[in-house]
CSV table of C-alpha atoms in Angstrom, one decimal:
chain,number,residue,atom,x,y,z
A,1,UNK,CA,10.9,19.0,-5.3
A,2,UNK,CA,10.7,15.6,-3.4
A,3,UNK,CA,13.7,13.4,-2.6
A,4,UNK,CA,12.0,10.2,-1.4
A,5,UNK,CA,8.5,9.0,-2.2
A,6,UNK,CA,6.5,6.4,-0.2
A,7,UNK,CA,3.9,4.7,-2.3
A,8,UNK,CA,1.4,2.3,-0.7
A,9,UNK,CA,0.5,-0.5,-3.1
A,10,UNK,CA,-2.1,-3.2,-2.8
A,11,UNK,CA,-2.3,-4.8,-6.3
A,12,UNK,CA,-5.6,-3.1,-7.2
A,13,UNK,CA,-6.1,-1.5,-10.6
A,14,UNK,CA,-6.2,2.0,-9.0
A,15,UNK,CA,-2.8,1.3,-7.4
A,16,UNK,CA,-1.3,-0.1,-10.6
A,17,UNK,CA,-2.5,2.9,-12.7
A,18,UNK,CA,-1.0,5.4,-10.2
A,19,UNK,CA,2.5,3.8,-10.5
A,20,UNK,CA,3.0,5.3,-14.0
A,21,UNK,CA,2.4,8.8,-12.5
A,22,UNK,CA,4.7,7.9,-9.6
A,23,UNK,CA,7.4,6.9,-12.1
A,24,UNK,CA,7.1,10.2,-14.0
A,25,UNK,CA,7.3,12.2,-10.7
A,26,UNK,CA,10.3,10.2,-9.5
A,27,UNK,CA,12.2,10.7,-12.8
A,28,UNK,CA,11.4,14.4,-12.9
A,29,UNK,CA,12.7,15.0,-9.4
A,30,UNK,CA,15.4,12.3,-9.3
A,31,UNK,CA,13.6,10.9,-6.3
A,32,UNK,CA,14.0,7.6,-4.6
A,33,UNK,CA,10.8,5.4,-4.3
A,34,UNK,CA,9.8,3.0,-1.5
A,35,UNK,CA,6.8,0.8,-2.1
A,36,UNK,CA,4.9,-0.2,1.1
A,37,UNK,CA,2.4,-3.1,1.4
A,38,UNK,CA,0.4,-3.4,4.6
A,39,UNK,CA,-1.0,-6.7,5.7
A,40,UNK,CA,-3.0,-7.8,8.8
A,41,UNK,CA,-0.7,-9.9,11.1
A,42,UNK,CA,-3.7,-11.9,12.4
A,43,UNK,CA,-5.2,-14.6,10.3
A,44,UNK,CA,-9.0,-14.4,9.7
A,45,UNK,CA,-11.0,-16.9,11.5
A,46,UNK,CA,-11.9,-18.7,8.3
A,47,UNK,CA,-10.7,-18.4,4.7
A,48,UNK,CA,-13.6,-19.3,2.3
A,49,UNK,CA,-14.7,-19.4,-1.3
A,50,UNK,CA,-17.8,-20.6,-2.9
A,51,UNK,CA,-17.1,-24.3,-2.3
A,52,UNK,CA,-15.5,-24.6,1.1
A,53,UNK,CA,-14.2,-22.9,4.2
A,54,UNK,CA,-11.1,-23.8,6.2
A,55,UNK,CA,-9.1,-22.4,9.1
A,56,UNK,CA,-5.5,-21.3,8.8
A,57,UNK,CA,-2.7,-21.1,11.3
A,58,UNK,CA,-0.8,-17.8,12.0
A,59,UNK,CA,2.3,-19.3,10.4
A,60,UNK,CA,0.4,-20.2,7.2
A,61,UNK,CA,-1.2,-16.7,7.2
A,62,UNK,CA,2.2,-15.0,7.5
A,63,UNK,CA,3.6,-17.1,4.7
A,64,UNK,CA,0.6,-16.3,2.5
A,65,UNK,CA,0.9,-12.5,3.2
A,66,UNK,CA,4.6,-12.5,2.5
A,67,UNK,CA,4.1,-14.3,-0.8
A,68,UNK,CA,1.3,-11.9,-1.8
A,69,UNK,CA,3.4,-8.9,-0.8
A,70,UNK,CA,6.3,-10.2,-2.9
A,71,UNK,CA,4.0,-10.6,-5.9
A,72,UNK,CA,2.5,-7.1,-5.5
A,73,UNK,CA,6.0,-5.6,-5.3
A,74,UNK,CA,7.1,-7.5,-8.4
A,75,UNK,CA,4.1,-6.3,-10.4
A,76,UNK,CA,4.5,-2.8,-9.1
A,77,UNK,CA,8.1,-2.7,-10.1
A,78,UNK,CA,7.1,-3.6,-13.6
A,79,UNK,CA,4.7,-0.7,-13.6
A,80,UNK,CA,7.5,1.6,-12.5
A,81,UNK,CA,9.6,0.6,-15.4
A,82,UNK,CA,13.2,1.9,-15.1
A,83,UNK,CA,12.6,3.5,-11.7
A,84,UNK,CA,14.0,1.1,-9.1
A,85,UNK,CA,12.1,1.0,-5.8
A,86,UNK,CA,12.9,-0.3,-2.4
A,87,UNK,CA,10.1,-2.4,-0.7
A,88,UNK,CA,8.7,-2.5,2.8
A,89,UNK,CA,6.1,-4.9,4.1
A,90,UNK,CA,4.4,-3.6,7.2
A,91,UNK,CA,2.2,-5.9,9.4
A,92,UNK,CA,-0.5,-4.2,11.3
A,93,UNK,CA,-4.3,-4.4,11.4
A,94,UNK,CA,-4.7,-0.6,10.7
A,95,UNK,CA,-3.9,0.3,7.1
A,96,UNK,CA,-3.4,4.0,7.6
A,97,UNK,CA,-1.2,3.4,10.7
A,98,UNK,CA,0.9,0.9,8.6
A,99,UNK,CA,1.4,3.5,5.8
A,100,UNK,CA,2.5,6.1,8.3
A,101,UNK,CA,4.8,3.7,10.1
A,102,UNK,CA,6.3,2.8,6.7
A,103,UNK,CA,6.9,6.5,6.0
A,104,UNK,CA,8.7,6.9,9.3
A,105,UNK,CA,10.8,3.7,8.8
A,106,UNK,CA,11.8,4.6,5.2
A,107,UNK,CA,12.5,8.3,6.1
A,108,UNK,CA,10.5,9.6,3.2
A,109,UNK,CA,9.6,13.3,2.6
A,110,UNK,CA,6.2,12.6,0.9
A,111,UNK,CA,3.5,10.0,0.8
A,112,UNK,CA,2.0,9.4,-2.7
A,113,UNK,CA,-1.3,7.6,-2.7
A,114,UNK,CA,-4.0,6.7,-5.1
A,115,UNK,CA,-7.6,7.4,-4.1
A,116,UNK,CA,-10.3,4.9,-4.8
A,117,UNK,CA,-12.7,7.8,-5.0
A,118,UNK,CA,-15.4,6.3,-2.9
A,119,UNK,CA,-18.5,8.5,-2.5
A,120,UNK,CA,-21.9,8.3,-0.9
A,121,UNK,CA,-22.8,5.2,1.1
A,122,UNK,CA,-19.6,3.4,0.1
A,123,UNK,CA,-17.6,6.3,1.6
A,124,UNK,CA,-19.6,6.2,4.8
A,125,UNK,CA,-19.4,2.4,5.2
A,126,UNK,CA,-15.9,1.8,4.0
A,127,UNK,CA,-14.3,5.0,5.0
A,128,UNK,CA,-11.2,6.4,3.3
A,129,UNK,CA,-7.7,5.2,4.2
A,130,UNK,CA,-6.4,8.1,2.1
A,131,UNK,CA,-8.3,10.6,4.3
A,132,UNK,CA,-7.1,8.9,7.5
A,133,UNK,CA,-3.5,9.2,6.3
A,134,UNK,CA,-3.9,12.8,5.3
A,135,UNK,CA,-5.4,13.6,8.8
A,136,UNK,CA,-2.7,11.9,10.8
A,137,UNK,CA,0.4,12.5,8.6
A,138,UNK,CA,3.1,15.0,9.5
A,139,UNK,CA,4.4,14.7,6.0
A,140,UNK,CA,2.8,16.0,2.8
A,141,UNK,CA,0.4,13.6,1.1
A,142,UNK,CA,0.1,13.7,-2.6
A,143,UNK,CA,-3.2,12.1,-3.8
A,144,UNK,CA,-3.3,10.8,-7.3
A,145,UNK,CA,-6.7,10.5,-9.0
């Protein structure tokens, strides 16, 4: 049915669980898989934890994002098992825009996304990246629950 799947990954449990379904779909269709990770190119004003806060340069931020993306891709590939995936790291502050840009760059024919299933107040406050991708995509979007 599909020849090339774009799968946004972020390292979350929802994302990891969906990769098993993606692997089944890719195997059934003999489809290629491209994983996309989107990171914000601008460093936050301050990184912080419970004990301290510190500033970070744009160069350090880029290095940290690249390392995190590589780790997410490695763990995602493990979840895919024997299905080998290409990877694409997109740097933009708009997640949905990054996913759509990744779809264009990888020349896929479908975007396969997991949904965090936010409802109520969380949905209103946090919005839905999946919904934004669906609204703006010219490609089919398969949402895994």
